[in-house]
Amino acid sequence: MRKLFGTDGVRGTANVHPMTADMALRIGAAVGRFFRREAGGVHRVVIGKDTRLSGYMFESALTAGLTSTGMNVLLLGPVPTPAVGLMTRSMRADLGVMISASHNPAQDNGIKFFGPDGFKLSDSAEMEIEALIEAGVEPAKPGNIGRAKRIDDARFRYGERLKASLPREFRLDGLKVVIDCANGAAHRTAPEILWELGADVIPIGVAPNGENINRGCGSTQPETAIQTVLAHGADVGICLDGDADRVILIDEAGTVADGDQIMALLATRWAAEERLSGGALVSTVMSNLGLERHLQAHGLSLERTAVGDRYVVERMRAGGFNLGGEQSGHIVMTDFATTGDGLMAGLHFLAEMMRSGQTASTLTRQFEPVPQLLRNVRYTVGQLPLDASAVRTAIADAEAALQGKGRLLIRKSGTEPLIRVMAECEDEALLVRSVDGIVDAVSAVIAA
């Protein structure tokens, strides 16, 4: 069992265990020792971050830990998470690090790791790193201490890679696009790229102050973006999260489309062009049953994984698939990227708008979703509400009621202290009763 690592690195409230400067230093030393090659040569790590105030603290602490083991550190500054995966490979680094808590509020932060291939680490690698953190790491000799250097053009390199994933002749002339950058890592990159491609760009969430990332903006709070699309008569809205690895879309009528609809569009389009590897899309257990039915109707299959984009990527790599993602908006295109890339997915959606001449509202209605209800219950770290007999009884009752009519998924979030209760059923009254019964039972146990 991993103690520090969740579904996407180490994450928590800044200055509260495990997200302290001391722990970041220890993590840096441990991961530096884990990745440093025993033979000679340059030992290099790239570090990116989003716009949280605590990012400065963790950047310095990680740099200290990594250089203490002989790693040379290349500081990218604020860049999207997929840029770190890209730069890890392109700069021939042993390791990539992203300091971000993704869609979480500003008081949280996290540390994500990429291997030399640009892909996120496996569970087994994280367990080995945890063992090194617990045991302690012997520092390098004084003459072998690493150096640190700032890289000033990381976001430009990333931007060129994004544009290279599109046809050379692709332009966005005449398209009015609202881009919500969540006051996060893509606040400069995303509007610049859209403008360079010829779009009429209306940017929001582009004034980070260290404390407003994801606040009232971004993929988890799209209300401002919806209002902006409607007020400006925009053709489409693109909402990123704090580290720009996920995206949701807003059509010209102000309706939100999630990752399932985006994946449905890309999968069927790629299949028609004979470039969907393996005839399948990879997604998680959270994806809507309507997506699975839509794919089957087109002769395609849906490969389901545990929740977490890195589990999606692991299945993609193992099965030779090149398209996957999550309902939450992580879209992974391994022909071009090593992890979820919200801006890249948004650009490929715009490319399909321009190619087909169809509106966003048409393209984001690929299938009729089966009614799905997700509710979250926050608990205190250390509590075990799912082990309570009253909760187990409520779950059993809901499973019995949904038997043959729908499905139920209850899990602890890997990134926040939340119990997530999700059910899917075409009988909406039964759907609500099933979820409410479990949520009420969990809430009662937490409050006791």
Short mmCIF file of C-alpha atoms in Angstrom, two decimals:
data_model
loop_
_atom_site.label_atom_id
_atom_site.label_comp_id
_atom_site.label_asym_id
_atom_site.label_seq_id
_atom_site.Cartn_x
_atom_site.Cartn_y
_atom_site.Cartn_z
CA MET A 1 0.00 0.00 0.00
CA ARG A 2 1.27 3.45 -0.92
CA LYS A 3 1.11 5.97 1.92
CA LEU A 4 2.08 9.23 0.20
CA PHE A 5 1.10 8.72 -3.42
CA GLY A 6 -2.50 8.87 -4.59
CA THR A 7 -3.93 8.44 -8.07
CA ASP A 8 -1.91 11.40 -9.35
CA GLY A 9 1.25 11.90 -7.30
CA VAL A 10 1.42 13.37 -3.81
CA ARG A 11 -1.27 15.92 -3.00
CA GLY A 12 -2.70 17.80 -0.02
CA THR A 13 -3.05 21.16 1.70
CA ALA A 14 0.12 23.26 1.48
CA ASN A 15 2.15 23.40 4.71
CA VAL A 16 0.19 20.45 6.12
CA HIS A 17 1.62 16.91 6.01
CA PRO A 18 2.47 15.53 3.52
CA MET A 19 2.67 18.76 1.51
CA THR A 20 5.37 20.48 3.55
CA ALA A 21 8.68 21.93 2.45
CA ASP A 22 10.54 19.36 4.54
CA MET A 23 8.69 16.47 2.90
CA ALA A 24 9.23 17.96 -0.57
CA LEU A 25 12.97 18.10 0.12
CA ARG A 26 12.91 14.44 1.21
CA ILE A 27 10.84 13.45 -1.82
CA GLY A 28 13.25 15.29 -4.10
CA ALA A 29 16.23 13.48 -2.62
CA ALA A 30 14.51 10.10 -2.82
CA VAL A 31 13.31 10.46 -6.38
CA GLY A 32 16.70 11.85 -7.41
CA ARG A 33 18.42 8.79 -5.99
CA PHE A 34 15.84 6.50 -7.63
CA PHE A 35 16.37 7.93 -11.13
CA ARG A 36 20.05 8.76 -11.10
CA ARG A 37 21.98 6.35 -13.28
CA GLU A 38 24.91 4.62 -11.65
CA ALA A 39 27.12 5.13 -14.70
CA GLY A 40 28.64 8.45 -15.70
CA GLY A 41 26.94 11.16 -17.70
CA VAL A 42 24.60 14.05 -17.05
CA HIS A 43 21.76 13.50 -14.57
CA ARG A 44 18.96 15.87 -15.39
CA VAL A 45 15.45 16.67 -14.13
CA VAL A 46 12.93 19.23 -15.40
CA ILE A 47 10.51 20.93 -12.99
CA GLY A 48 7.35 22.77 -13.99
CA LYS A 49 4.63 24.29 -11.83
CA ASP A 50 1.26 25.99 -11.98
CA THR A 51 0.46 29.42 -10.51
CA ARG A 52 -0.15 28.59 -6.83
CA LEU A 53 1.64 30.71 -4.26
CA SER A 54 3.06 27.60 -2.60
CA GLY A 55 4.67 26.58 -5.88
CA TYR A 56 7.68 28.75 -5.10
CA MET A 57 8.22 26.93 -1.80
CA PHE A 58 7.94 23.46 -3.30
CA GLU A 59 10.06 24.36 -6.32
CA SER A 60 12.90 25.44 -4.01
CA ALA A 61 12.56 22.44 -1.69
CA LEU A 62 12.48 19.93 -4.52
CA THR A 63 15.45 21.62 -6.17
CA ALA A 64 17.42 21.33 -2.94
CA GLY A 65 16.59 17.65 -2.56
CA LEU A 66 17.34 16.79 -6.17
CA THR A 67 20.63 18.68 -6.40
CA SER A 68 21.74 17.09 -3.13
CA THR A 69 21.76 13.73 -4.92
CA GLY A 70 23.64 15.03 -7.95
CA MET A 71 20.73 15.82 -10.26
CA ASN A 72 20.96 18.92 -12.45
CA VAL A 73 17.64 20.78 -12.28
CA LEU A 74 16.07 22.65 -15.20
CA LEU A 75 13.31 24.99 -14.00
CA LEU A 76 10.57 25.54 -16.56
CA GLY A 77 8.43 27.95 -14.53
CA PRO A 78 4.63 27.96 -14.98
CA VAL A 79 3.75 25.50 -17.74
CA PRO A 80 0.92 22.99 -18.32
CA THR A 81 1.45 19.48 -17.02
CA PRO A 82 1.70 17.98 -20.55
CA ALA A 83 4.57 20.37 -21.26
CA VAL A 84 6.56 18.67 -18.50
CA GLY A 85 6.00 15.26 -20.11
CA LEU A 86 7.13 16.71 -23.44
CA MET A 87 10.19 18.50 -22.07
CA THR A 88 11.30 15.46 -20.06
CA ARG A 89 11.68 13.53 -23.27
CA SER A 90 12.92 16.31 -25.53
CA MET A 91 15.61 17.42 -23.04
CA ARG A 92 16.71 13.82 -22.44
CA ALA A 93 16.02 14.16 -18.74
CA ASP A 94 15.99 11.29 -16.28
CA LEU A 95 12.90 12.68 -14.57
CA GLY A 96 10.14 15.25 -14.91
CA VAL A 97 8.32 16.90 -12.01
CA MET A 98 5.11 18.96 -12.07
CA ILE A 99 4.13 20.97 -9.00
CA SER A 100 0.35 21.24 -9.15
CA ALA A 101 -2.87 20.17 -7.48
CA SER A 102 -4.66 20.29 -10.84
CA HIS A 103 -8.31 21.30 -10.33
CA ASN A 104 -8.05 21.62 -6.53
CA PRO A 105 -8.33 25.02 -4.78
CA ALA A 106 -5.32 27.29 -4.32
CA GLN A 107 -4.52 26.18 -0.77
CA ASP A 108 -3.74 22.68 -2.04
CA ASN A 109 -0.70 21.59 -3.98
CA GLY A 110 0.79 18.40 -5.32
CA ILE A 111 3.83 16.81 -6.93
CA LYS A 112 3.54 14.62 -10.03
CA PHE A 113 6.39 12.65 -11.58
CA PHE A 114 7.25 11.60 -15.13
CA GLY A 115 9.83 9.01 -16.10
CA PRO A 116 12.48 9.56 -18.81
CA ASP A 117 9.96 8.39 -21.42
CA GLY A 118 7.63 11.26 -20.47
CA PHE A 119 4.97 8.99 -18.96
CA LYS A 120 3.77 9.04 -15.37
CA LEU A 121 5.29 6.58 -12.93
CA SER A 122 3.86 3.16 -12.17
CA ASP A 123 2.50 2.13 -8.78
CA SER A 124 5.57 -0.07 -8.22
CA ALA A 125 7.97 2.83 -8.89
CA GLU A 126 6.08 5.03 -6.45
CA MET A 127 6.28 2.34 -3.79
CA GLU A 128 10.06 2.12 -4.24
CA ILE A 129 10.34 5.90 -3.92
CA GLU A 130 8.26 5.82 -0.74
CA ALA A 131 10.64 3.22 0.68
CA LEU A 132 13.57 5.52 -0.08
CA ILE A 133 11.82 8.46 1.60
CA GLU A 134 11.25 6.38 4.72
CA ALA A 135 14.79 4.98 4.81
CA GLY A 136 16.54 8.26 4.01
CA VAL A 137 18.97 8.98 1.20
CA GLU A 138 22.72 9.50 1.41
CA PRO A 139 23.61 12.79 -0.32
CA ALA A 140 26.12 13.09 -3.13
CA LYS A 141 29.73 14.00 -2.40
CA PRO A 142 30.42 17.77 -2.36
CA GLY A 143 31.98 17.71 -5.81
CA ASN A 144 28.94 15.94 -7.29
CA ILE A 145 26.19 18.29 -6.12
CA GLY A 146 23.87 19.21 -8.99
CA ARG A 147 23.24 22.62 -10.53
CA ALA A 148 19.99 24.48 -11.21
CA LYS A 149 19.17 26.52 -14.31
CA ARG A 150 16.06 28.31 -15.56
CA ILE A 151 14.71 27.47 -19.01
CA ASP A 152 12.92 30.50 -20.42
CA ASP A 153 11.29 29.12 -23.56
CA ALA A 154 9.49 26.00 -22.31
CA ARG A 155 5.99 27.27 -23.08
CA PHE A 156 7.04 28.24 -26.61
CA ARG A 157 8.47 24.77 -27.25
CA TYR A 158 5.24 23.28 -25.94
CA GLY A 159 3.16 25.58 -28.14
CA GLU A 160 5.02 24.51 -31.25
CA ARG A 161 4.44 20.88 -30.36
CA LEU A 162 0.72 21.55 -30.01
CA LYS A 163 0.50 23.17 -33.43
CA ALA A 164 2.56 20.36 -34.96
CA SER A 165 -0.16 17.89 -33.93
CA LEU A 166 -2.53 19.61 -36.38
CA PRO A 167 -2.50 19.73 -40.19
CA ARG A 168 -0.07 22.31 -41.56
CA GLU A 169 -2.85 24.23 -43.30
CA PHE A 170 -5.09 24.37 -40.22
CA ARG A 171 -6.31 27.84 -39.27
CA LEU A 172 -9.07 29.25 -37.08
CA ASP A 173 -9.92 32.32 -39.14
CA GLY A 174 -13.44 33.58 -38.43
CA LEU A 175 -13.92 31.47 -35.29
CA LYS A 176 -14.72 33.28 -32.04
CA VAL A 177 -13.35 31.29 -29.08
CA VAL A 178 -13.69 31.88 -25.35
CA ILE A 179 -10.72 30.35 -23.53
CA ASP A 180 -10.90 29.94 -19.75
CA CYS A 181 -7.45 29.23 -18.34
CA ALA A 182 -8.55 28.89 -14.69
CA ASN A 183 -5.90 31.47 -13.66
CA GLY A 184 -3.54 28.55 -14.02
CA ALA A 185 -0.56 27.20 -15.88
CA ALA A 186 -1.88 27.87 -19.41
CA HIS A 187 -2.87 31.51 -18.80
CA ARG A 188 -0.37 32.75 -21.39
CA THR A 189 0.12 29.73 -23.63
CA ALA A 190 -3.50 28.98 -24.53
CA PRO A 191 -4.61 32.47 -25.68
CA GLU A 192 -1.35 32.92 -27.60
CA ILE A 193 -1.73 29.68 -29.56
CA LEU A 194 -5.36 30.35 -30.44
CA TRP A 195 -4.43 33.86 -31.61
CA GLU A 196 -1.51 32.56 -33.66
CA LEU A 197 -3.89 30.16 -35.41
CA GLY A 198 -6.18 33.03 -36.38
CA ALA A 199 -9.03 32.79 -33.86
CA ASP A 200 -10.86 35.76 -32.40
CA VAL A 201 -9.85 35.05 -28.80
CA ILE A 202 -11.80 36.08 -25.69
CA PRO A 203 -9.60 35.08 -22.72
CA ILE A 204 -10.81 34.74 -19.14
CA GLY A 205 -9.08 33.31 -16.08
CA VAL A 206 -5.76 34.78 -17.23
CA ALA A 207 -4.82 36.94 -14.24
CA PRO A 208 -3.25 34.59 -11.67
CA ASN A 209 -2.24 36.07 -8.32
CA GLY A 210 -1.19 32.88 -6.55
CA GLU A 211 -4.50 32.51 -4.75
CA ASN A 212 -7.20 32.51 -7.45
CA ILE A 213 -6.37 29.38 -9.44
CA ASN A 214 -9.60 27.44 -10.19
CA ARG A 215 -11.62 29.99 -8.19
CA GLY A 216 -14.90 30.66 -9.98
CA CYS A 217 -13.37 29.59 -13.28
CA GLY A 218 -11.94 26.66 -15.17
CA SER A 219 -13.27 23.22 -16.06
CA THR A 220 -14.86 22.56 -12.66
CA GLN A 221 -16.58 25.96 -12.39
CA PRO A 222 -17.56 26.95 -15.95
CA GLU A 223 -20.36 29.40 -15.10
CA THR A 224 -18.32 32.50 -16.00
CA ALA A 225 -17.22 30.94 -19.27
CA ILE A 226 -20.83 30.06 -20.13
CA GLN A 227 -21.91 33.66 -19.51
CA THR A 228 -18.98 34.93 -21.61
CA VAL A 229 -19.81 32.65 -24.55
CA LEU A 230 -23.40 33.88 -24.54
CA ALA A 231 -22.52 37.56 -24.00
CA HIS A 232 -20.03 37.61 -26.90
CA GLY A 233 -21.91 35.31 -29.24
CA ALA A 234 -18.87 33.03 -29.34
CA ASP A 235 -18.78 29.87 -31.42
CA VAL A 236 -17.32 27.77 -28.64
CA GLY A 237 -15.80 27.93 -25.17
CA ILE A 238 -12.79 25.93 -23.97
CA CYS A 239 -12.36 25.51 -20.21
CA LEU A 240 -9.07 24.18 -18.84
CA ASP A 241 -8.18 23.35 -15.26
CA GLY A 242 -5.30 24.71 -13.18
CA ASP A 243 -2.58 22.66 -14.85
CA ALA A 244 -4.34 22.41 -18.25
CA ASP A 245 -4.36 18.62 -18.47
CA ARG A 246 -8.15 18.46 -18.71
CA VAL A 247 -10.82 20.28 -20.72
CA ILE A 248 -14.55 20.71 -21.01
CA LEU A 249 -16.31 22.45 -23.89
CA ILE A 250 -19.17 24.95 -24.04
CA ASP A 251 -21.23 25.17 -27.20
CA GLU A 252 -22.66 28.34 -28.73
CA ALA A 253 -25.88 27.91 -26.70
CA GLY A 254 -23.98 27.72 -23.40
CA THR A 255 -24.33 23.96 -22.89
CA VAL A 256 -21.42 22.07 -21.32
CA ALA A 257 -19.92 18.96 -22.93
CA ASP A 258 -17.71 16.63 -20.91
CA GLY A 259 -14.82 14.39 -21.86
CA ASP A 260 -17.06 11.50 -22.91
CA GLN A 261 -18.58 13.54 -25.74
CA ILE A 262 -15.14 14.77 -26.87
CA MET A 263 -13.76 11.23 -26.88
CA ALA A 264 -16.79 9.95 -28.80
CA LEU A 265 -16.21 12.53 -31.52
CA LEU A 266 -12.48 11.89 -31.81
CA ALA A 267 -12.82 8.10 -31.70
CA THR A 268 -15.38 7.89 -34.50
CA ARG A 269 -13.53 10.46 -36.60
CA TRP A 270 -10.20 8.71 -36.18
CA ALA A 271 -11.80 5.35 -36.94
CA ALA A 272 -13.26 6.77 -40.18
CA GLU A 273 -9.76 7.91 -41.13
CA GLU A 274 -8.30 4.50 -40.17
CA ARG A 275 -6.01 5.97 -37.53
CA LEU A 276 -7.69 4.70 -34.34
CA SER A 277 -5.27 2.01 -33.16
CA GLY A 278 -6.85 -1.24 -32.02
CA GLY A 279 -10.39 -0.14 -32.88
CA ALA A 280 -10.94 0.93 -29.29
CA LEU A 281 -11.10 3.87 -26.94
CA VAL A 282 -9.70 3.56 -23.41
CA SER A 283 -11.57 5.24 -20.57
CA THR A 284 -12.43 4.66 -16.93
CA VAL A 285 -15.31 3.08 -15.04
CA MET A 286 -16.76 6.61 -14.69
CA SER A 287 -17.51 7.02 -18.41
CA ASN A 288 -21.17 6.96 -19.36
CA LEU A 289 -22.83 3.82 -20.65
CA GLY A 290 -24.07 5.94 -23.55
CA LEU A 291 -20.48 6.33 -24.74
CA GLU A 292 -20.01 2.56 -24.76
CA ARG A 293 -23.20 2.05 -26.75
CA HIS A 294 -22.20 4.78 -29.21
CA LEU A 295 -18.84 3.14 -29.85
CA GLN A 296 -20.40 -0.30 -30.28
CA ALA A 297 -22.80 1.13 -32.86
CA HIS A 298 -19.73 2.21 -34.86
CA GLY A 299 -18.01 -1.16 -34.53
CA LEU A 300 -15.64 0.09 -31.83
CA SER A 301 -15.07 -1.03 -28.26
CA LEU A 302 -14.52 0.68 -24.93
CA GLU A 303 -11.69 -0.51 -22.71
CA ARG A 304 -12.41 0.49 -19.09
CA THR A 305 -9.81 1.09 -16.37
CA ALA A 306 -9.62 2.30 -12.79
CA VAL A 307 -10.11 6.04 -12.24
CA GLY A 308 -7.00 8.10 -13.04
CA ASP A 309 -5.54 9.17 -16.34
CA ARG A 310 -2.31 7.31 -15.66
CA TYR A 311 -4.24 4.02 -15.51
CA VAL A 312 -5.79 4.96 -18.84
CA VAL A 313 -2.32 5.56 -20.28
CA GLU A 314 -0.99 2.28 -18.86
CA ARG A 315 -3.79 0.36 -20.61
CA MET A 316 -3.24 2.31 -23.82
CA ARG A 317 0.45 1.45 -23.86
CA ALA A 318 -0.13 -2.19 -22.95
CA GLY A 319 -2.79 -2.67 -25.63
CA GLY A 320 -1.32 -0.48 -28.35
CA PHE A 321 -4.21 2.00 -28.29
CA ASN A 322 -3.69 5.67 -29.16
CA LEU A 323 -6.80 7.43 -27.82
CA GLY A 324 -8.14 7.48 -24.28
CA GLY A 325 -9.23 9.69 -21.45
CA GLU A 326 -11.71 10.39 -18.71
CA GLN A 327 -15.19 11.83 -18.44
CA SER A 328 -13.68 14.65 -16.35
CA GLY A 329 -11.85 15.91 -19.45
CA HIS A 330 -8.42 14.27 -19.47
CA ILE A 331 -7.97 13.39 -23.15
CA VAL A 332 -4.84 11.40 -24.02
CA MET A 333 -3.54 11.18 -27.59
CA THR A 334 -0.35 9.17 -27.41
CA ASP A 335 0.52 9.88 -31.04
CA PHE A 336 1.30 13.41 -29.84
CA ALA A 337 1.53 13.47 -26.02
CA THR A 338 2.35 11.32 -23.00
CA THR A 339 -0.45 12.46 -20.69
CA GLY A 340 -3.81 14.22 -20.71
CA ASP A 341 -3.65 17.52 -22.59
CA GLY A 342 -6.69 19.78 -22.34
CA LEU A 343 -5.48 22.40 -24.80
CA MET A 344 -4.47 19.82 -27.40
CA ALA A 345 -7.87 18.15 -27.14
CA GLY A 346 -9.57 21.53 -27.48
CA LEU A 347 -7.55 22.34 -30.60
CA HIS A 348 -8.43 19.00 -32.20
CA PHE A 349 -12.09 19.69 -31.50
CA LEU A 350 -11.75 23.10 -33.19
CA ALA A 351 -10.07 21.38 -36.13
CA GLU A 352 -13.12 19.16 -36.52
CA MET A 353 -15.40 22.23 -36.35
CA MET A 354 -13.44 23.86 -39.17
CA ARG A 355 -13.19 20.67 -41.25
CA SER A 356 -16.87 19.77 -40.99
CA GLY A 357 -18.37 23.24 -40.92
CA GLN A 358 -20.63 22.05 -38.09
CA THR A 359 -21.46 23.96 -34.93
CA ALA A 360 -20.12 23.08 -31.51
CA SER A 361 -23.62 22.08 -30.39
CA THR A 362 -23.82 19.50 -33.18
CA LEU A 363 -20.38 18.03 -32.58
CA THR A 364 -20.77 17.79 -28.80
CA ARG A 365 -23.99 15.74 -29.08
CA GLN A 366 -22.42 12.50 -30.21
CA PHE A 367 -24.66 10.29 -28.04
CA GLU A 368 -27.53 10.49 -25.58
CA PRO A 369 -26.05 9.87 -22.12
CA VAL A 370 -27.68 7.45 -19.71
CA PRO A 371 -28.78 9.44 -16.63
CA GLN A 372 -25.85 9.51 -14.25
CA LEU A 373 -25.61 11.06 -10.80
CA LEU A 374 -22.36 11.74 -8.95
CA ARG A 375 -22.26 13.14 -5.42
CA ASN A 376 -19.25 13.75 -3.21
CA VAL A 377 -19.11 13.58 0.57
CA ARG A 378 -16.13 15.19 2.30
CA TYR A 379 -14.65 13.41 5.29
CA THR A 380 -11.83 14.02 7.75
CA VAL A 381 -8.54 12.28 7.00
CA GLY A 382 -8.35 9.21 9.23
CA GLN A 383 -12.08 8.48 9.12
CA LEU A 384 -13.20 5.22 7.46
CA PRO A 385 -16.87 5.81 6.64
CA LEU A 386 -17.04 3.06 4.00
CA ASP A 387 -16.25 0.46 6.67
CA ALA A 388 -19.31 1.34 8.79
CA SER A 389 -22.06 -1.31 8.86
CA ALA A 390 -24.78 1.27 8.13
CA VAL A 391 -22.94 2.36 4.98
CA ARG A 392 -22.36 -1.22 3.84
CA THR A 393 -26.07 -1.90 4.31
CA ALA A 394 -27.04 1.19 2.29
CA ILE A 395 -24.70 0.12 -0.51
CA ALA A 396 -26.13 -3.41 -0.53
CA ASP A 397 -29.67 -2.04 -0.69
CA ALA A 398 -28.80 0.23 -3.62
CA GLU A 399 -27.05 -2.59 -5.47
CA ALA A 400 -30.13 -4.79 -5.06
CA ALA A 401 -32.44 -2.03 -6.31
CA LEU A 402 -30.24 -1.36 -9.36
CA GLN A 403 -29.74 -5.03 -10.22
CA GLY A 404 -30.26 -5.38 -13.97
CA LYS A 405 -31.29 -1.72 -14.28
CA GLY A 406 -28.09 0.23 -13.81
CA ARG A 407 -24.73 0.31 -12.09
CA LEU A 408 -23.23 1.73 -8.91
CA LEU A 409 -19.69 2.93 -8.20
CA ILE A 410 -18.46 4.07 -4.78
CA ARG A 411 -14.84 5.02 -4.21
CA LYS A 412 -12.52 7.22 -2.23
CA SER A 413 -10.99 10.01 -4.28
CA GLY A 414 -7.29 9.59 -4.86
CA THR A 415 -6.68 13.36 -4.82
CA GLU A 416 -9.02 14.76 -2.14
CA PRO A 417 -10.64 13.50 1.13
CA LEU A 418 -13.92 12.73 -0.64
CA ILE A 419 -16.17 9.71 -0.95
CA ARG A 420 -17.53 9.68 -4.49
CA VAL A 421 -20.92 8.02 -5.00
CA MET A 422 -21.93 7.51 -8.63
CA ALA A 423 -24.88 5.63 -10.09
CA GLU A 424 -26.20 5.22 -13.61
CA CYS A 425 -29.77 4.23 -14.41
CA GLU A 426 -32.45 5.12 -16.96
CA ASP A 427 -35.02 5.24 -14.14
CA GLU A 428 -34.09 8.67 -12.75
CA ALA A 429 -36.22 8.35 -9.61
CA LEU A 430 -34.47 5.09 -8.72
CA LEU A 431 -31.14 6.73 -9.56
CA VAL A 432 -31.70 9.56 -7.08
CA ARG A 433 -32.99 7.25 -4.33
CA SER A 434 -30.00 4.95 -4.68
CA VAL A 435 -27.40 7.71 -4.49
CA ASP A 436 -29.18 9.67 -1.75
CA GLY A 437 -29.46 6.59 0.45
CA ILE A 438 -25.73 5.98 0.35
CA VAL A 439 -24.81 9.67 0.70
CA ASP A 440 -27.10 10.02 3.74
CA ALA A 441 -25.56 6.94 5.37
CA VAL A 442 -21.99 8.14 4.75
CA SER A 443 -22.82 11.64 5.99
CA ALA A 444 -24.37 10.28 9.18
CA VAL A 445 -21.31 8.18 9.96
CA ILE A 446 -18.97 11.14 9.34
CA ALA A 447 -21.04 13.41 11.58
CA ALA A 448 -21.28 10.90 14.43
#
